[in-house]
PDB file of C-alpha atoms in Angstrom:
ATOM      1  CA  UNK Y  75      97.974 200.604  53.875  1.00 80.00           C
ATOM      2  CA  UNK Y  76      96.270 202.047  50.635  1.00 86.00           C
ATOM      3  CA  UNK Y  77      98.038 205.335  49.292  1.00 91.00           C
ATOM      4  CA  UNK Y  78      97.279 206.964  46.228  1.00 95.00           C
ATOM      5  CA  UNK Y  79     100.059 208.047  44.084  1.00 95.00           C
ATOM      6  CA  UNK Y  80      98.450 211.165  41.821  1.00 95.00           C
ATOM      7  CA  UNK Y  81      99.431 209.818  38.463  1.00 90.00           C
ATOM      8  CA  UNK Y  82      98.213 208.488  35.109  1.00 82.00           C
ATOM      9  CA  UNK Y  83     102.359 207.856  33.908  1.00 81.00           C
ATOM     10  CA  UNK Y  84     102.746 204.030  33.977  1.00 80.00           C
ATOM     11  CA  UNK Y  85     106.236 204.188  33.735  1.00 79.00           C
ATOM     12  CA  UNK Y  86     106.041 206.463  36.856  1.00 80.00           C
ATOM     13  CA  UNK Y  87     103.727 204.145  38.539  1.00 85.00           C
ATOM     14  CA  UNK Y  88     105.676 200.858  38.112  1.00 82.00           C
ATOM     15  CA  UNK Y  89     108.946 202.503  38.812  1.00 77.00           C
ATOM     16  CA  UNK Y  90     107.556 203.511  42.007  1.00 81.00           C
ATOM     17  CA  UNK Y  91     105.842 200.183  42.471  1.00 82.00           C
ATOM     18  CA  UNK Y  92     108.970 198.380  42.464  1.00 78.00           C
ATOM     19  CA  UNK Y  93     111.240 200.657  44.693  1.00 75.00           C
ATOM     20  CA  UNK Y  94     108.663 200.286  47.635  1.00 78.00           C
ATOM     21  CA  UNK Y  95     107.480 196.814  46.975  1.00 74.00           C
ATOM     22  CA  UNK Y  96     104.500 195.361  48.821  1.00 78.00           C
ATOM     23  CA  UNK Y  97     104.489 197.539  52.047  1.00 75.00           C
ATOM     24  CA  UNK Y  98     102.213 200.231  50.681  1.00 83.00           C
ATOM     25  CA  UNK Y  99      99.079 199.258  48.136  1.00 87.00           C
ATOM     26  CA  UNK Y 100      99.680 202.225  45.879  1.00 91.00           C
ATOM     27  CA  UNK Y 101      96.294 202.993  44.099  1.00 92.00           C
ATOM     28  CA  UNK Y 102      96.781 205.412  40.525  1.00 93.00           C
ATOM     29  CA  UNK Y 103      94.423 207.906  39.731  1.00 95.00           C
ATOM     30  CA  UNK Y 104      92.619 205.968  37.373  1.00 94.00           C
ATOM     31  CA  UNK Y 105      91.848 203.469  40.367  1.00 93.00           C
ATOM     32  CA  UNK Y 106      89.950 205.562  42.171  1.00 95.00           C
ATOM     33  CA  UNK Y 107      87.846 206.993  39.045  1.00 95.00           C
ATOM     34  CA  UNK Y 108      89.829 210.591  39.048  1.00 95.00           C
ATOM     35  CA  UNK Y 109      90.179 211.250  35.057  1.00 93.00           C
ATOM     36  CA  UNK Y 110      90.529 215.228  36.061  1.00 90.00           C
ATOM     37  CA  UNK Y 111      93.272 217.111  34.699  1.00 86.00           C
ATOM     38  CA  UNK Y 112      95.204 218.352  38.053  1.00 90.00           C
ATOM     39  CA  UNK Y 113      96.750 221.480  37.348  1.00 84.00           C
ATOM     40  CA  UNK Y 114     100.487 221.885  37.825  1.00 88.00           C
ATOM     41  CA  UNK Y 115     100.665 225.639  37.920  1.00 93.00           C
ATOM     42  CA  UNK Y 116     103.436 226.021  40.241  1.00 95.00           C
ATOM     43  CA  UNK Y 117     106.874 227.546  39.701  1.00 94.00           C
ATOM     44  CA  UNK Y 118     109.058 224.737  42.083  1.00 96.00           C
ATOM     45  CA  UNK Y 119     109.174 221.527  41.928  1.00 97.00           C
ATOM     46  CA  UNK Y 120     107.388 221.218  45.623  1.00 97.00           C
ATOM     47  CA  UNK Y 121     104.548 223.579  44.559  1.00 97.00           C
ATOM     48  CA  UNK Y 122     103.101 221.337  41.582  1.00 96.00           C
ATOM     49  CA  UNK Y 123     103.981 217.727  43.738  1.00 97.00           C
ATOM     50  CA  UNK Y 124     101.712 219.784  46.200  1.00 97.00           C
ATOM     51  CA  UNK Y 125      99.158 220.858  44.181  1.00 97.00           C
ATOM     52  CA  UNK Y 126      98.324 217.019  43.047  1.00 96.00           C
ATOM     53  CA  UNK Y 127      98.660 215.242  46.243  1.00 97.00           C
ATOM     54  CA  UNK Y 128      96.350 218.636  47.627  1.00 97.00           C
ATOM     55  CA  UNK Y 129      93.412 218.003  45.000  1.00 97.00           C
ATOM     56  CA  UNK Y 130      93.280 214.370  45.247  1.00 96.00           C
ATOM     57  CA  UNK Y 131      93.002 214.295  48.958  1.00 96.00           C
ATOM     58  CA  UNK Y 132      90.611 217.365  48.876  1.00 96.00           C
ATOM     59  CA  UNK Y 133      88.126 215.595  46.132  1.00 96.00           C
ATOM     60  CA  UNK Y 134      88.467 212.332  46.807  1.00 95.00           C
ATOM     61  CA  UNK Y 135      89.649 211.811  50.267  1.00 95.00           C
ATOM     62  CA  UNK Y 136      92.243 209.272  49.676  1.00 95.00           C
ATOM     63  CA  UNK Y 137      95.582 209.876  51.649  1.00 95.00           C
ATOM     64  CA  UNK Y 138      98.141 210.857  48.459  1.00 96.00           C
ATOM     65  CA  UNK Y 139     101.441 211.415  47.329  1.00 96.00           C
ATOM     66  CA  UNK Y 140     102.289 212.740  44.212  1.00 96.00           C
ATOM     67  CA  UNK Y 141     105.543 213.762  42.350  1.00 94.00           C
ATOM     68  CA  UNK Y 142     106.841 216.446  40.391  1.00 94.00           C
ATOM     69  CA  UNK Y 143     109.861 215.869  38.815  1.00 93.00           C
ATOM     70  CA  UNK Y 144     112.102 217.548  35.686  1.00 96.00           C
ATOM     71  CA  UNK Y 145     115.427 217.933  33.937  1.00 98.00           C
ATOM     72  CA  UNK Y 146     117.538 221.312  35.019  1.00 98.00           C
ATOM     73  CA  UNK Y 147     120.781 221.879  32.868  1.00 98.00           C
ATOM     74  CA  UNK Y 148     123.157 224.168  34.212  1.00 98.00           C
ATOM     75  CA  UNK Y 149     123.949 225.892  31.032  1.00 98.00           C
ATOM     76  CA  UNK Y 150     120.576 226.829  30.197  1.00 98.00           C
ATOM     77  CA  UNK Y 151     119.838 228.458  33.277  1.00 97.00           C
ATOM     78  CA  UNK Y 152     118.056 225.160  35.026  1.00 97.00           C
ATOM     79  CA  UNK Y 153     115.816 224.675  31.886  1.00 97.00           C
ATOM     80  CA  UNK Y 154     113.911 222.462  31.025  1.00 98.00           C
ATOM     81  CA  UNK Y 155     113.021 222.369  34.874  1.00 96.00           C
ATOM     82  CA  UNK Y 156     109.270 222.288  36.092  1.00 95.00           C
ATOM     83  CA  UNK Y 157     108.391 222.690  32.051  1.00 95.00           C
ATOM     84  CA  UNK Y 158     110.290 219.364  31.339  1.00 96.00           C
ATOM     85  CA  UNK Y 159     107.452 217.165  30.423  1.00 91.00           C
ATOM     86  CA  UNK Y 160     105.836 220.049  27.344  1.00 92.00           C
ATOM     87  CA  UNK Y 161     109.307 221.916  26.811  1.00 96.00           C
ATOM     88  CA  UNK Y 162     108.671 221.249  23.405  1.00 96.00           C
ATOM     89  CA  UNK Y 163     104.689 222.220  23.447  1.00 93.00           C
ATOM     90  CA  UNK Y 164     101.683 220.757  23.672  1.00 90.00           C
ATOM     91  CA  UNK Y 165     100.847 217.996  23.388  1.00 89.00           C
ATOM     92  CA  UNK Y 166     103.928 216.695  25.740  1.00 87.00           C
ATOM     93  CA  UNK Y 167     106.266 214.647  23.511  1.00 93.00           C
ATOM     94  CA  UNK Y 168     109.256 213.060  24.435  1.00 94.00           C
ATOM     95  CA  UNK Y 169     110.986 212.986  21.132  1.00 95.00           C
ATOM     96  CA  UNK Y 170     110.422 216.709  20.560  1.00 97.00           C
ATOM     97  CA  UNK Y 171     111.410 218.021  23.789  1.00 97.00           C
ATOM     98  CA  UNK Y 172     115.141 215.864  23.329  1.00 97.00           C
ATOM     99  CA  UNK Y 173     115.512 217.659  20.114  1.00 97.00           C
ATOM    100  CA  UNK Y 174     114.751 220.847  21.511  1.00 97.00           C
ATOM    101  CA  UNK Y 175     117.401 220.182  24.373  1.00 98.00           C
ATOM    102  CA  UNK Y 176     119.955 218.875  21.862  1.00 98.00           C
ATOM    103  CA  UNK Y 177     119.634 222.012  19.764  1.00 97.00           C
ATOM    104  CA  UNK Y 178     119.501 224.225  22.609  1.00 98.00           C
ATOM    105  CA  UNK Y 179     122.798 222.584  23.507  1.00 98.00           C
ATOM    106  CA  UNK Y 180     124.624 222.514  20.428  1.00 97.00           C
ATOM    107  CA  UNK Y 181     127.882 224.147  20.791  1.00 96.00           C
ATOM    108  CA  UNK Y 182     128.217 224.100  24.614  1.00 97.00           C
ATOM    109  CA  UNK Y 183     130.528 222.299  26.332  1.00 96.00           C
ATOM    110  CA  UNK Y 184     129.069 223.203  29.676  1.00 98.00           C
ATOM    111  CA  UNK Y 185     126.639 219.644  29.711  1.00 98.00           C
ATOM    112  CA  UNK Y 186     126.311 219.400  33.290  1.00 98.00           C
ATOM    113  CA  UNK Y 187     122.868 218.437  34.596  1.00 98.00           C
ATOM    114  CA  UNK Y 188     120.597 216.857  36.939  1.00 98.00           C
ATOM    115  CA  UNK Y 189     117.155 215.077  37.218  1.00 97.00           C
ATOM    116  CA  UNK Y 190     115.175 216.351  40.850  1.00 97.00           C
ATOM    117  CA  UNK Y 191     112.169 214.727  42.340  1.00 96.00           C
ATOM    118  CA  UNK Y 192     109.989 216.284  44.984  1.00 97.00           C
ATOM    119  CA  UNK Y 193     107.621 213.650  46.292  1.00 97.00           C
ATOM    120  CA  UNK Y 194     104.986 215.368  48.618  1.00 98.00           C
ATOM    121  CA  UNK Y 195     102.691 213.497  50.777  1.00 97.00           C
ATOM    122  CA  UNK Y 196      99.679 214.110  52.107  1.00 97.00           C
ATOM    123  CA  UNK Y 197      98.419 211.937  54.997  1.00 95.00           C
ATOM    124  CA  UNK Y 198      96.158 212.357  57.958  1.00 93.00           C
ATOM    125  CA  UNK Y 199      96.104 216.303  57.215  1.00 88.00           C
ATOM    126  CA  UNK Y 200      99.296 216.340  57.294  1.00 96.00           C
ATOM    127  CA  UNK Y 201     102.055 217.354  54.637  1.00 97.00           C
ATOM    128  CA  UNK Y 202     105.507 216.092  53.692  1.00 97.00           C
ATOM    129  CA  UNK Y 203     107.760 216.248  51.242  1.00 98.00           C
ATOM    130  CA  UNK Y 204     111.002 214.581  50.433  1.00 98.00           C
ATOM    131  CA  UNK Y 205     113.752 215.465  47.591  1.00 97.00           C
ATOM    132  CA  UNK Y 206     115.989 213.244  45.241  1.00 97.00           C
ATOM    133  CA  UNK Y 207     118.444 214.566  42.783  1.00 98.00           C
ATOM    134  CA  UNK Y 208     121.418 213.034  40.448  1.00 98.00           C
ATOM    135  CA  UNK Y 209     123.687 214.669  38.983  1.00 98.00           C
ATOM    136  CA  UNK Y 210     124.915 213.618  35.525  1.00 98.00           C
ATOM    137  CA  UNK Y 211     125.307 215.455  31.915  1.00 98.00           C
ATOM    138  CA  UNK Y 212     123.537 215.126  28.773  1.00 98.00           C
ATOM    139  CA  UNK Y 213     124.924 213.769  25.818  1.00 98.00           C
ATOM    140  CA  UNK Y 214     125.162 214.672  22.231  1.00 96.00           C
ATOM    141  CA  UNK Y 215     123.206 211.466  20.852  1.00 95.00           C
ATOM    142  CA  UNK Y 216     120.329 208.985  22.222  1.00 96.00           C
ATOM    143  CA  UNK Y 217     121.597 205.686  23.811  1.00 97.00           C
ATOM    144  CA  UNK Y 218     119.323 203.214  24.787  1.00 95.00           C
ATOM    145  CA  UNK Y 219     115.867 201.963  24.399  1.00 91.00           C
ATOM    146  CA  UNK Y 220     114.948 201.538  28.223  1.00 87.00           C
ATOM    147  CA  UNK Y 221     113.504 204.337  30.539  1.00 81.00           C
ATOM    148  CA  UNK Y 222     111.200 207.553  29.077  1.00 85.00           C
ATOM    149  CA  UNK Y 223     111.435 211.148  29.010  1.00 91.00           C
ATOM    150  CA  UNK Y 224     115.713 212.088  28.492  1.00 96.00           C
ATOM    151  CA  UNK Y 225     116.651 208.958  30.127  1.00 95.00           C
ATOM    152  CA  UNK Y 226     118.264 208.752  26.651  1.00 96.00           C
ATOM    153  CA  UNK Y 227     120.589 211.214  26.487  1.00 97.00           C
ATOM    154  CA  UNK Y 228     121.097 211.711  30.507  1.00 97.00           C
ATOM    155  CA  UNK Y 229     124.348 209.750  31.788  1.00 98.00           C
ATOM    156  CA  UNK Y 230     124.541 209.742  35.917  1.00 98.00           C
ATOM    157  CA  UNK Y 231     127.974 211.569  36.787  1.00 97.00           C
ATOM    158  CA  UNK Y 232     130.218 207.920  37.889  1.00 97.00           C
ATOM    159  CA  UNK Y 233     128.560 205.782  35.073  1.00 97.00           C
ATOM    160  CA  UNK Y 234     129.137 205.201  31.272  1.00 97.00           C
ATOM    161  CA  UNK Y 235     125.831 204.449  30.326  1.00 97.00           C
ATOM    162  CA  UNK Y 236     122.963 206.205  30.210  1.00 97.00           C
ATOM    163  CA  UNK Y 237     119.284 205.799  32.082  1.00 96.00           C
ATOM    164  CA  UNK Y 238     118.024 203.873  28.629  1.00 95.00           C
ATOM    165  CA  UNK Y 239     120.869 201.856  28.501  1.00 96.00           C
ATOM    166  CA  UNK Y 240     121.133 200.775  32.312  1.00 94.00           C
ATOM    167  CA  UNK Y 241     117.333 199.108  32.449  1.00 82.00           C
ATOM    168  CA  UNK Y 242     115.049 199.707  35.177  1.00 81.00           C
ATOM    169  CA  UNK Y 243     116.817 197.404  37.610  1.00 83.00           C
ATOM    170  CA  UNK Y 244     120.120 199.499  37.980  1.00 89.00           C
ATOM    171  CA  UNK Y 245     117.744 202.608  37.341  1.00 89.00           C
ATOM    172  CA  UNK Y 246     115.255 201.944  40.518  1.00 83.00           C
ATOM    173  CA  UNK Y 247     118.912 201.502  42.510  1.00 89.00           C
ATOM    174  CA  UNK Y 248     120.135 205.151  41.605  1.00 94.00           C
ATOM    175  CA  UNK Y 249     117.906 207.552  40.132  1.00 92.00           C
ATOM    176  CA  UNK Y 250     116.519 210.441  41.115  1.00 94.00           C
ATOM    177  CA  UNK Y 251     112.889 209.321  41.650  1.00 89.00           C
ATOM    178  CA  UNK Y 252     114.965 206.300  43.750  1.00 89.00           C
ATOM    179  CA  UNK Y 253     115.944 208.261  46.649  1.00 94.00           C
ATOM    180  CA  UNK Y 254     112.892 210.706  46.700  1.00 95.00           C
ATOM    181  CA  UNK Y 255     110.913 207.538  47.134  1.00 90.00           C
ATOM    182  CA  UNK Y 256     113.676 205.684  49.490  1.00 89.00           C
ATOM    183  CA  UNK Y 257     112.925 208.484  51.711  1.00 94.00           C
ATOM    184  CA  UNK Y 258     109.243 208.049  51.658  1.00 92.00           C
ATOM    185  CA  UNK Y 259     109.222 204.693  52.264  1.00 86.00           C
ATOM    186  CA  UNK Y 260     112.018 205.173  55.110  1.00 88.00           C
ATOM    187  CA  UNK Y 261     109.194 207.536  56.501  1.00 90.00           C
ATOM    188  CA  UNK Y 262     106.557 204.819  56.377  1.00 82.00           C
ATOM    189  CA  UNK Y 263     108.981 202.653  58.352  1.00 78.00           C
ATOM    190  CA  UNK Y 264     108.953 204.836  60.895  1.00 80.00           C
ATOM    191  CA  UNK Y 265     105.256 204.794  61.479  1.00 72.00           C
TER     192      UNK Y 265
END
């Protein structure tokens, strides 16, 4: 089965790519010539995963899925949240938008967060969507060279480490992104 995922992320595409393995052919946006800029003008999570996997399959016909996926810290009112990727501005940065969390931060104790992925899925006409969350906290100081975006300065709530420090392998097992997708590939299983 061929399945587009509605991305131009690599990371994003070969975390994915791993976690479902060879059951699905998962085919990026590039693959199938779409170079548009699909906006993501939603206020949820759901809304913007829907508003990809809606425009692919309307303008190109391909069955899709496509993720939207952010930081929410508790003591900033769920920001960063569906503005995680440009809280800093435009262009997105990684770099800038950790600085801007860290100062935003400074002086709180409160450091409780969590990542959330809504996967939705369009296929046969149909939609889906399925949710993934960790909980964890942020830290006061990058760790680790692994991972993209906060990964960071984000340390899952049991573990020591954070996502930059665990590497993909332990990553793909627990993240956020891990069980959205666990749960759409428990779905294809069920086809």
């Amino acid at each position: 089965m061929k399945l587009v995922f509605a991305t131009n992320n690599r990371h994003k595409l070969e975390e994915i790519s791993a976690i479902i393995g060879n059951k699905i052919e998962i085919l990026s946006l590039r693959d199938i010539g779409c170079f548009d800029d699909i906006p993501e003008t939603a206020d949820t999570f759901e809304g913007n995963a829907l508003l990809k996997a809606r425009f692919v399959k309307e303008k190109y016909g391909y069955d899709c899925f496509a993720d939207d996926t952010g930081l929410q810290v508790e003591a900033l009112n769920g920001e960063p949240g569906v503005y995680s990727a440009r809280y800093a501005g435009e262009p997105a940065d990684s770099e800038r938008n950790i600085n801007k969390l860290l100062a935003n931060l400074e002086g709180i104790e409160n450091r409780k967060a969590s990542f959330v992925t809504c996967i939705a899925l369009v296929k046969d006409n149909k939609e889906y969507v399925f949710y993934g969350e960790i909980v964890g906290k942020i830290i006061e100081e990058r760790r680790g060279t692994a991972g993209f975006g906060y990964d960071s300065v984000f340390v899952p709530e049991g573990y020591d480490e954070t996502f930059a420090q665990m590497g993909e392998n332990e990553k793909n097992k627990i993240s956020h992104r891990a069980k959205a997708v666990k749960k759409l590939s428990d779905f294809f299983n069920t086809l």
